[in-house]
């Protein structure tokens, strides 16, 4: 009897130990955050819960791309017809919402992101801006991709997962789409008016995908929990729709392990019309003439992240017998025990396995511009000064010019961001070195390089009065003269000039034969046109004969001077000692009959006037005075200048994100 009791006790201890080990192993599987490849739980949310709020983000060059017969309009209508929970956000340089207003609150126009000078959006700016919209699921896709209803079904399934995820899906290219929306905007109809069923469209897309040999495709990205980053680290300034970044995001998301990344190509029906490639090569705004943008994205993909150092295989989302499941893309295996959180019987397992084996699943196609072992083609920016001028000049043939070296690249970008915010797109950048030139191209700026710029420019010691400063400033007057001779007016603005308002309308009101310049005089009791008080870091010059002749004299004088160009401006245009002065705010150069107008310091203050930089709230003080600009001069040293502008809240650029703020 005692022996039986002992055996029962030992059996009880053994069973308890086994149960504890099993529970421990199960708990470890549930709690481990590191395994994205293993089973994961489904959310406890009811399958009958309200559908998720979905925001689709895309970008267009302008609202004119949405005419009645455009592919973009066809696509956007298909998105809005999917569900009342879908909202579309169009990023566009244009703020004209006259067209989007027709669709009500479900179609929004957003012009607050960063664009290149040709109107190409920056992907990192789009993704950062997407966080401002309240949504359960965010989607990024091409503006001409048409969606079918199974898109909502797949996202609703993904929405039930209990962890953060990133879904990807490739769209199919079809040569034509012979159907139209009916008047209600909810159904596709044939030319004879007969309604087209979803199954017919799905079969057409599947057939086309198997017939196509093309390696190119458009990719849909969708993710939940929009406040959580898709990847670790910082997204480089990729250009939207210019390749490379989809694979880059996948690699970084898989490496980061914050999200479960999967391929839903087999469960989402989407397509685009392949005849979009028939474009004119003569149009500078079309992608076929802009190979350099794709090469730029390829270079960024190589420089940042692990794009070519790691490779990953994505699990696939399939649908069999009306059930969604994840399968391993290599051996098409599936862990059926986690399907819908249920343990399935043998016959059910057999049916699902058979369904998977006969399913022809489609795979993700990505847009890498080059393969791992291929060298990136030579990066060639196809613009010089003469080709840029007609692209950026405003209707008055006026450009805003700034000149910068690499040590001032961040201040250059803060200046650019400020002009963008003020809706002043007609600016040009002259790069003093190749580093600034390459940086500016990747930042989407209209840039050209001066081949005669001085070499070996000091990084930290090129401030006012230095030998470096004297050499660099002479580039400015030479460049301005060249642009004037090409028939364009120039507003020269140093990058350390902060703009509060657009001064161009006021400056253009001075009329011909007038050069309007900032005064560097800080003393409020003396004339602003005193000797050598003309600031050559901010002036407006017209492309007329008197101004061109006067600028030629300035350039010639500066070439033989051991000083900077600034004294040459005053001594040439106002005479040595100010002998050509008229009153307290003008000069008249007698040979060319050019008038120099010194600008009102209340509206165009220099860095020492009124101690504005010492005020607690510089912006408020300047806005009270109705300043147009404020010059960050009368301070020695690059670092001190940067610190002052940042500390006073007059900074518009995040260098770590390479993005305007």
XYZ file of C-alpha atoms in Angstrom:
661
model
C 0.000 0.000 0.000
C 2.832 2.298 0.927
C 4.570 1.413 -2.334
C 1.499 2.348 -4.373
C 1.243 5.666 -2.539
C 4.891 6.388 -3.197
C 4.461 5.640 -6.900
C 1.397 7.897 -7.084
C 3.303 10.684 -5.330
C 6.258 10.366 -7.692
C 3.928 10.384 -10.700
C 2.201 13.487 -9.372
C 5.563 15.261 -8.889
C 6.685 14.239 -12.382
C 3.461 15.468 -14.017
C 3.605 18.747 -12.092
C 7.208 19.306 -13.174
C 6.356 18.580 -16.803
C 3.397 20.963 -16.641
C 5.568 23.731 -15.150
C 8.207 23.258 -17.855
C 5.542 23.389 -20.567
C 3.978 26.517 -19.105
C 7.395 28.143 -18.774
C 8.214 27.383 -22.395
C 4.817 28.696 -23.554
C 5.250 31.900 -21.525
C 8.719 32.409 -22.952
C 7.320 32.140 -26.461
C 4.609 34.690 -25.705
C 6.839 37.199 -23.944
C 9.919 37.053 -26.146
C 10.174 40.255 -28.228
C 13.078 39.102 -30.322
C 11.490 36.480 -32.546
C 9.610 37.792 -35.535
C 9.760 34.497 -37.368
C 7.985 32.426 -34.715
C 4.256 32.223 -33.959
C 2.522 35.313 -32.634
C -0.866 35.861 -31.091
C -3.865 37.464 -32.679
C -5.525 40.408 -31.054
C -8.405 39.837 -28.701
C -10.411 42.436 -30.610
C -13.637 41.051 -31.937
C -13.802 40.241 -35.632
C -16.946 42.351 -35.676
C -15.095 45.402 -34.298
C -15.404 48.654 -36.283
C -13.238 48.728 -39.411
C -9.861 50.447 -39.009
C -9.360 54.062 -40.010
C -7.060 54.046 -43.036
C -5.140 57.057 -44.356
C -3.553 56.708 -47.800
C -0.639 59.045 -48.507
C 0.559 59.854 -52.006
C 2.017 62.778 -53.919
C 1.232 64.684 -57.103
C 3.071 67.428 -58.920
C -0.045 69.602 -58.891
C -3.822 69.331 -58.768
C -3.800 69.695 -62.572
C -2.694 66.023 -62.598
C -6.259 65.182 -61.547
C -8.157 65.985 -64.723
C -11.194 63.868 -65.584
C -9.245 61.403 -67.728
C -6.090 61.077 -65.646
C -4.893 57.781 -64.232
C -4.397 59.429 -60.845
C -8.072 60.376 -60.646
C -9.067 56.825 -61.626
C -6.891 55.484 -58.808
C -8.033 57.933 -56.138
C -11.687 57.246 -56.893
C -11.016 53.527 -56.418
C -9.460 54.228 -53.000
C -12.305 56.402 -51.743
C -14.884 53.850 -52.898
C -13.380 51.113 -50.712
C -14.727 52.298 -47.384
C -16.034 55.336 -45.558
C -13.064 54.850 -43.212
C -10.562 55.728 -45.969
C -9.010 59.194 -46.130
C -6.572 60.250 -48.855
C -3.826 62.838 -48.306
C -2.269 64.317 -51.450
C 1.133 65.940 -51.023
C 1.615 68.620 -53.668
C 3.676 71.814 -54.091
C 0.418 73.520 -55.066
C -1.912 74.705 -52.319
C -4.861 75.073 -54.707
C -7.584 72.887 -53.181
C -10.336 73.769 -55.657
C -10.340 70.234 -57.042
C -9.948 68.281 -53.801
C -12.808 70.257 -52.240
C -15.191 68.357 -54.533
C -14.475 65.160 -52.596
C -15.154 66.605 -49.159
C -13.196 65.765 -46.017
C -12.003 62.381 -47.310
C -9.541 63.951 -49.778
C -7.020 66.391 -48.283
C -4.276 68.485 -49.879
C -1.017 69.021 -47.978
C 1.781 71.270 -49.277
C 3.841 71.442 -46.067
C 6.454 68.792 -46.940
C 9.829 69.300 -48.648
C 10.072 69.181 -52.444
C 12.976 69.556 -54.850
C 13.065 72.571 -57.122
C 11.500 70.388 -59.830
C 8.603 69.424 -57.570
C 9.706 65.903 -56.583
C 8.672 65.125 -52.986
C 11.129 63.886 -50.374
C 10.077 60.545 -48.894
C 11.452 61.252 -45.409
C 9.425 64.462 -45.260
C 6.266 62.616 -46.363
C 6.666 59.948 -43.686
C 7.379 62.521 -40.993
C 4.285 64.494 -41.973
C 2.128 61.332 -41.982
C 2.528 61.151 -38.193
C 0.414 64.307 -37.867
C -2.710 62.489 -39.101
C -4.842 60.401 -36.732
C -5.246 56.940 -38.212
C -5.185 53.244 -37.313
C -3.331 52.296 -40.488
C -1.128 54.425 -42.737
C -0.583 53.523 -46.389
C 2.011 54.882 -48.818
C 1.449 54.188 -52.496
C 1.843 55.389 -56.049
C -0.820 57.934 -57.108
C -1.800 55.885 -60.174
C -2.316 52.484 -58.541
C -5.927 51.253 -58.568
C -7.112 49.229 -55.549
C -9.806 46.546 -55.400
C -11.911 45.622 -52.317
C -9.674 42.807 -51.038
C -7.251 45.557 -49.979
C -9.602 46.438 -47.104
C -10.023 42.765 -46.159
C -6.267 42.211 -45.935
C -5.724 45.356 -43.848
C -8.604 44.459 -41.548
C -7.002 41.074 -40.946
C -3.619 42.665 -40.249
C -5.313 45.105 -37.889
C -6.207 42.127 -35.646
C -2.555 41.208 -35.080
C -1.352 41.998 -31.599
C 1.985 43.523 -32.581
C 3.300 46.263 -34.851
C 3.607 45.260 -38.479
C 4.635 46.449 -41.927
C 2.780 45.109 -44.975
C 4.106 45.256 -48.529
C 2.407 44.418 -51.800
C 3.350 44.736 -55.473
C 0.911 46.021 -58.073
C 0.415 44.577 -61.545
C 0.972 46.506 -64.768
C -1.825 46.100 -67.321
C -1.870 47.640 -70.826
C -5.432 48.976 -70.630
C -8.493 49.101 -68.402
C -11.721 49.206 -70.432
C -14.045 49.967 -67.516
C -15.422 53.128 -65.955
C -16.990 54.181 -62.677
C -20.758 54.427 -62.665
C -22.466 57.622 -61.545
C -22.587 56.507 -57.913
C -18.812 56.025 -57.838
C -19.101 52.580 -56.237
C -19.030 50.125 -59.174
C -17.043 49.479 -62.340
C -19.070 49.163 -65.539
C -18.306 48.035 -69.064
C -18.893 50.238 -72.071
C -22.357 48.717 -72.512
C -23.267 49.658 -68.939
C -23.026 46.140 -67.528
C -21.650 45.999 -64.019
C -18.260 44.299 -63.631
C -17.941 41.928 -60.710
C -14.956 41.971 -58.406
C -14.078 38.365 -59.216
C -13.734 39.180 -62.924
C -11.339 42.042 -62.177
C -9.337 39.851 -59.825
C -8.954 37.111 -62.437
C -7.857 39.666 -65.040
C -5.168 41.005 -62.698
C -3.944 37.523 -61.719
C -3.735 36.434 -65.360
C -1.822 39.549 -66.284
C 0.632 39.079 -63.414
C 1.519 35.555 -64.548
C 1.905 36.637 -68.187
C 4.169 39.583 -67.368
C 7.946 39.140 -67.443
C 8.637 42.641 -66.187
C 10.789 43.019 -63.081
C 9.374 46.470 -62.421
C 6.435 47.147 -60.175
C 4.873 49.723 -57.906
C 4.887 48.870 -54.207
C 2.251 49.486 -51.551
C 3.460 49.980 -47.979
C 1.021 49.855 -45.063
C 1.672 49.874 -41.331
C -0.162 50.193 -38.035
C 0.675 52.244 -34.932
C 1.813 55.209 -37.000
C 3.621 56.820 -34.052
C 6.172 53.987 -33.921
C 9.036 54.288 -36.480
C 9.200 51.764 -39.300
C 12.944 51.295 -38.766
C 15.785 52.167 -36.438
C 17.943 55.160 -37.304
C 17.316 57.977 -39.782
C 15.801 57.717 -43.253
C 18.080 59.322 -45.885
C 16.580 62.036 -48.121
C 15.289 59.623 -50.779
C 13.212 61.097 -53.572
C 9.689 59.702 -53.805
C 9.034 57.407 -56.813
C 12.741 57.343 -57.740
C 13.592 53.802 -56.661
C 15.694 52.012 -54.003
C 13.868 53.118 -50.854
C 11.301 50.275 -50.687
C 14.028 47.631 -50.387
C 15.925 49.943 -48.010
C 12.909 50.257 -45.706
C 12.330 46.471 -45.751
C 15.946 45.757 -44.838
C 16.011 48.324 -42.057
C 12.641 47.238 -40.671
C 13.742 43.592 -40.612
C 17.080 44.500 -38.996
C 15.382 46.705 -36.430
C 12.896 43.957 -35.402
C 10.304 46.421 -34.160
C 7.736 45.236 -36.672
C 6.564 41.992 -38.234
C 7.235 42.510 -41.967
C 5.309 40.440 -44.506
C 4.427 40.224 -48.199
C 0.695 40.538 -48.960
C 1.007 40.628 -52.763
C -1.087 37.447 -53.157
C -4.004 38.798 -51.142
C -4.228 42.395 -52.452
C -5.478 43.100 -55.970
C -4.029 46.307 -57.399
C -2.884 47.479 -60.793
C -1.640 50.439 -62.800
C -1.684 51.181 -66.509
C 1.649 50.336 -68.080
C 1.332 52.762 -70.995
C 2.473 55.611 -68.720
C 5.977 55.031 -70.067
C 5.010 56.777 -73.312
C 6.297 60.189 -72.345
C 8.137 62.978 -74.107
C 11.892 62.971 -73.567
C 11.916 66.721 -74.134
C 10.001 67.511 -70.962
C 12.466 68.191 -68.140
C 9.881 67.340 -65.503
C 9.383 63.737 -66.666
C 11.272 60.827 -65.063
C 12.812 59.552 -68.305
C 14.973 62.669 -68.495
C 15.842 62.520 -64.812
C 17.986 59.415 -64.444
C 20.189 61.369 -62.038
C 17.409 61.281 -59.438
C 17.386 57.469 -59.496
C 21.181 57.403 -59.271
C 21.001 59.771 -56.315
C 18.650 57.385 -54.495
C 21.004 54.494 -55.309
C 23.932 56.373 -53.810
C 21.961 57.097 -50.646
C 21.009 53.425 -50.408
C 24.688 52.463 -50.502
C 25.851 55.140 -48.081
C 23.281 54.545 -45.343
C 21.871 51.418 -43.719
C 22.380 47.748 -44.562
C 20.793 47.533 -47.994
C 23.645 45.615 -49.631
C 25.063 43.887 -46.542
C 22.011 41.850 -45.507
C 19.171 40.021 -47.242
C 15.873 38.818 -45.821
C 13.082 36.497 -46.936
C 9.611 37.794 -46.165
C 6.752 35.555 -44.998
C 3.715 35.644 -47.267
C 0.120 36.335 -46.397
C -2.164 33.894 -48.264
C -5.892 33.272 -48.232
C -7.173 29.704 -48.406
C -10.775 28.598 -47.927
C -11.664 32.141 -46.864
C -9.010 32.103 -44.128
C -5.859 34.249 -43.996
C -2.600 32.632 -42.956
C 1.133 33.285 -43.072
C 3.397 30.888 -44.914
C 7.122 30.603 -45.233
C 7.951 31.862 -48.730
C 10.762 29.325 -49.234
C 9.030 26.025 -48.380
C 5.418 27.298 -48.236
C 4.999 25.783 -44.760
C 2.517 27.145 -42.271
C 2.054 26.754 -38.540
C -1.606 25.757 -38.592
C -1.832 25.558 -34.810
C -1.934 29.358 -34.551
C -4.516 29.833 -37.279
C -7.176 32.076 -35.768
C -5.875 31.060 -32.333
C -7.406 27.577 -32.698
C -6.020 24.062 -32.644
C -7.274 22.423 -35.842
C -8.151 18.825 -36.526
C -6.270 16.534 -38.890
C -8.775 16.803 -41.769
C -8.844 20.609 -41.534
C -5.057 20.658 -41.587
C -5.004 18.494 -44.692
C -7.483 20.734 -46.516
C -5.536 23.897 -45.761
C -2.213 22.302 -46.715
C -3.715 21.170 -50.032
C -5.082 24.661 -50.650
C -1.681 26.224 -50.036
C 0.087 23.769 -52.307
C -2.178 24.552 -55.256
C -2.298 28.297 -54.706
C -0.289 30.302 -57.227
C 1.025 33.028 -54.982
C 2.489 36.202 -56.382
C 5.653 37.694 -54.906
C 6.862 41.169 -54.109
C 8.792 42.960 -56.866
C 11.088 45.719 -55.732
C 12.591 48.735 -57.426
C 16.345 48.518 -56.896
C 18.190 50.624 -59.460
C 21.210 48.331 -59.304
C 22.135 44.947 -57.870
C 24.411 44.265 -54.930
C 27.657 43.847 -56.859
C 26.971 46.520 -59.469
C 28.629 49.889 -59.209
C 26.377 52.928 -59.022
C 26.597 54.897 -62.300
C 28.394 58.215 -62.272
C 26.195 60.904 -60.781
C 25.729 63.749 -63.261
C 23.491 66.713 -62.512
C 22.209 67.846 -65.934
C 21.901 71.567 -65.114
C 24.238 74.516 -65.220
C 23.574 78.196 -64.534
C 22.138 78.929 -67.978
C 19.710 75.988 -67.925
C 18.619 76.653 -64.330
C 17.714 80.315 -64.803
C 14.576 79.803 -66.942
C 13.440 76.987 -64.635
C 13.563 78.955 -61.390
C 13.108 82.625 -62.356
C 9.748 84.234 -61.577
C 7.499 85.995 -64.089
C 9.600 89.173 -63.712
C 12.771 87.258 -64.669
C 14.110 87.628 -61.146
C 16.146 85.115 -59.125
C 17.291 85.102 -55.510
C 20.961 84.104 -55.374
C 23.013 82.810 -52.477
C 26.588 81.567 -52.438
C 27.923 79.084 -49.900
C 30.772 76.721 -49.049
C 30.560 73.433 -47.158
C 31.170 74.955 -43.736
C 27.912 76.889 -44.137
C 25.816 74.060 -45.609
C 23.448 73.873 -42.608
C 22.933 77.639 -42.590
C 22.307 77.429 -46.331
C 19.572 74.855 -45.720
C 17.997 76.941 -42.941
C 17.908 79.853 -45.407
C 16.367 77.614 -48.104
C 13.760 76.249 -45.702
C 12.764 79.769 -44.727
C 12.301 80.785 -48.363
C 10.237 77.677 -48.996
C 8.003 78.534 -46.053
C 7.541 82.052 -47.430
C 6.596 80.557 -50.837
C 9.672 82.025 -52.549
C 10.691 79.277 -54.997
C 12.841 81.369 -57.390
C 16.170 80.915 -55.611
C 19.528 79.693 -56.906
C 22.573 78.381 -55.065
C 26.152 78.861 -56.219
C 28.396 76.225 -54.612
C 31.969 77.185 -53.820
C 33.184 73.584 -53.658
C 32.262 70.119 -54.863
C 31.114 68.985 -51.394
C 28.503 71.756 -51.248
C 27.515 71.018 -54.831
C 26.863 67.308 -54.159
C 25.114 68.065 -50.858
C 22.833 70.621 -52.523
C 21.868 68.229 -55.320
C 20.796 65.560 -52.815
C 18.835 68.229 -50.938
C 16.906 69.054 -54.126
C 18.340 72.537 -54.641
C 18.844 74.332 -57.970
C 22.618 74.514 -57.682
C 25.567 75.261 -59.927
C 29.260 75.362 -59.132
C 31.660 78.212 -59.797
C 34.720 76.680 -61.501
C 36.802 79.756 -60.594
C 35.953 79.779 -56.887
C 38.975 79.909 -54.534
C 40.264 76.561 -53.314
C 41.151 75.471 -49.774
C 38.359 77.481 -48.147
C 38.762 77.405 -44.372
C 35.989 75.531 -42.550
C 35.862 77.684 -39.402
C 37.981 80.721 -40.251
C 36.238 82.387 -43.192
C 34.511 85.213 -41.343
C 34.447 88.941 -42.054
C 37.932 90.439 -42.338
C 39.765 87.138 -42.891
C 41.817 86.412 -46.015
C 39.400 83.602 -46.838
C 36.450 85.994 -46.632
C 38.192 88.457 -48.939
C 38.688 85.777 -51.601
C 35.215 84.232 -51.306
C 33.175 87.444 -51.467
C 34.565 88.345 -54.884
C 32.787 85.290 -56.290
C 29.453 86.929 -55.457
C 29.834 90.060 -57.581
C 31.256 88.054 -60.522
C 28.295 85.658 -60.407
C 25.726 88.443 -60.106
C 27.246 90.193 -63.120
C 27.094 86.990 -65.153
C 23.394 86.511 -64.366
C 22.597 90.150 -65.157
C 24.234 89.750 -68.565
C 22.023 86.709 -69.203
C 18.974 88.958 -68.831
C 17.822 88.181 -65.262
C 17.417 90.447 -62.242
C 19.207 89.327 -59.066
C 18.497 89.632 -55.373
C 21.774 88.613 -53.734
C 21.193 87.355 -50.193
C 23.850 85.823 -47.961
C 22.744 82.665 -46.134
C 23.040 84.482 -42.796
C 20.210 86.845 -43.764
C 17.006 85.674 -42.066
C 13.829 86.502 -43.988
C 10.652 87.457 -42.105
C 8.762 88.521 -45.214
C 9.291 88.373 -48.964
C 11.022 91.681 -49.891
C 10.880 91.237 -53.676
C 7.696 93.279 -54.314
C 9.177 96.254 -52.451
C 12.626 95.963 -54.065
C 11.182 95.728 -57.560
C 9.221 98.933 -56.945
C 12.406 101.027 -57.062
C 12.392 100.832 -60.842
C 15.223 100.676 -63.417
C 18.754 102.013 -62.958
C 18.528 101.609 -59.174
C 20.598 99.223 -57.065
C 18.921 98.763 -53.663
C 21.312 97.648 -50.914
C 21.325 97.095 -47.182
C 23.179 99.623 -45.046
C 25.777 98.343 -42.607
C 25.568 101.496 -40.481
C 24.508 100.837 -36.877
C 24.759 104.370 -35.457
C 21.263 105.885 -35.413
C 22.528 109.506 -35.373
C 24.494 109.467 -38.639
C 23.526 109.036 -42.332
C 23.071 105.440 -43.465
C 25.126 106.064 -46.634
C 28.333 106.938 -44.815
C 31.629 105.752 -46.401
C 31.914 101.997 -46.777
C 28.537 101.276 -45.183
C 27.102 99.493 -48.225
C 26.542 95.832 -47.331
C 27.277 93.584 -50.304
C 25.556 90.637 -48.593
C 22.051 91.842 -49.466
C 21.231 93.905 -52.549
C 18.869 93.919 -55.540
C 20.219 94.571 -59.056
C 18.252 94.888 -62.275
C 19.364 93.553 -65.625
C 19.608 96.943 -67.337
C 22.497 98.750 -69.040
C 23.394 101.180 -66.183
C 23.426 98.408 -63.562
C 25.477 96.021 -65.724
C 28.009 98.751 -66.509
C 28.286 99.687 -62.833
C 28.701 96.058 -61.739
C 31.478 95.610 -64.294
C 33.314 98.488 -62.606
C 32.792 96.904 -59.180
C 34.134 93.513 -60.334
C 37.144 95.126 -61.983
C 37.920 97.186 -58.875
C 37.599 94.138 -56.574
C 39.915 92.039 -58.766
C 42.797 94.395 -58.041
C 41.969 95.029 -54.398
C 43.566 93.310 -51.436
C 40.313 93.682 -49.500
C 36.920 92.021 -49.845
C 34.433 93.121 -52.493
C 32.433 95.221 -50.005
C 34.750 98.305 -50.073
C 34.846 98.036 -53.878
C 31.048 98.417 -54.007
C 31.069 101.620 -52.010
C 34.202 103.211 -53.481
C 33.029 102.500 -57.046
C 29.342 103.410 -56.736
C 29.474 106.150 -54.067
C 33.002 107.368 -54.672
C 36.004 107.259 -52.372
C 34.963 108.984 -49.178
C 31.372 109.184 -50.412
C 31.809 111.984 -52.962
C 28.817 110.704 -54.996
C 26.382 110.714 -52.066
C 22.904 112.215 -52.439
C 21.285 113.114 -49.135
C 21.414 110.601 -46.308
C 20.360 107.417 -48.118
C 21.488 107.471 -51.757
C 24.455 107.710 -54.116
C 24.626 108.475 -57.841
C 27.460 106.961 -59.875
C 28.156 109.661 -62.541
C 29.531 107.518 -65.395
C 26.734 104.938 -65.500
C 24.002 107.121 -63.979
C 23.153 104.309 -61.557
C 21.435 105.271 -58.317
C 22.294 103.331 -55.160
C 19.387 103.274 -52.706
C 20.321 102.382 -49.116
C 17.433 100.452 -47.580
C 15.557 101.596 -44.468
C 17.229 99.959 -41.468
C 13.893 99.561 -39.682
C 12.816 97.246 -42.489
C 16.241 95.809 -43.386
C 18.312 95.932 -40.179
C 21.917 94.776 -40.059
C 23.288 92.679 -37.213
C 24.305 95.627 -35.030
C 21.356 97.956 -35.585
C 19.121 98.537 -32.572
C 20.743 95.638 -30.660
C 18.039 93.405 -32.108
C 20.074 90.227 -31.623
C 20.307 91.023 -27.906
C 16.539 91.120 -27.447
C 14.918 88.278 -25.534
C 12.436 87.634 -28.353
C 14.131 88.658 -31.598
C 11.271 87.484 -33.783
C 8.674 89.500 -31.871
C 10.844 92.641 -31.986
C 11.400 92.338 -35.715
C 7.776 91.593 -36.463
C 6.807 94.638 -34.410
C 9.057 96.739 -36.656
C 7.652 94.956 -39.764
C 11.154 93.854 -40.734
C 11.605 92.130 -44.049
C 14.973 90.606 -43.122
C 17.555 90.605 -40.332
C 21.243 90.150 -41.120
C 23.236 87.885 -38.797
C 26.439 89.877 -39.286
C 28.574 92.051 -37.004
C 29.691 88.888 -35.221
C 32.995 87.115 -35.764
C 33.219 83.373 -36.333
C 31.035 80.721 -37.949
C 30.208 78.887 -34.736
C 29.182 82.069 -32.908
C 26.976 83.029 -35.830
C 25.300 79.594 -35.874
C 24.798 79.610 -32.111
C 23.226 83.067 -32.102
C 20.741 82.249 -34.832
C 19.745 78.910 -33.285
C 19.466 80.249 -29.750
C 17.230 83.096 -30.925
C 14.806 80.692 -32.587
C 15.538 81.807 -36.153
C 16.507 78.361 -37.420
C 14.463 76.328 -39.915
C 16.454 73.135 -40.560
C 17.020 69.842 -38.747
C 20.491 68.694 -39.822
C 20.112 65.264 -38.189
C 16.972 64.537 -40.251
C 18.031 66.590 -43.300
C 14.597 68.151 -43.279
C 12.951 71.551 -42.887
C 11.212 72.067 -39.546
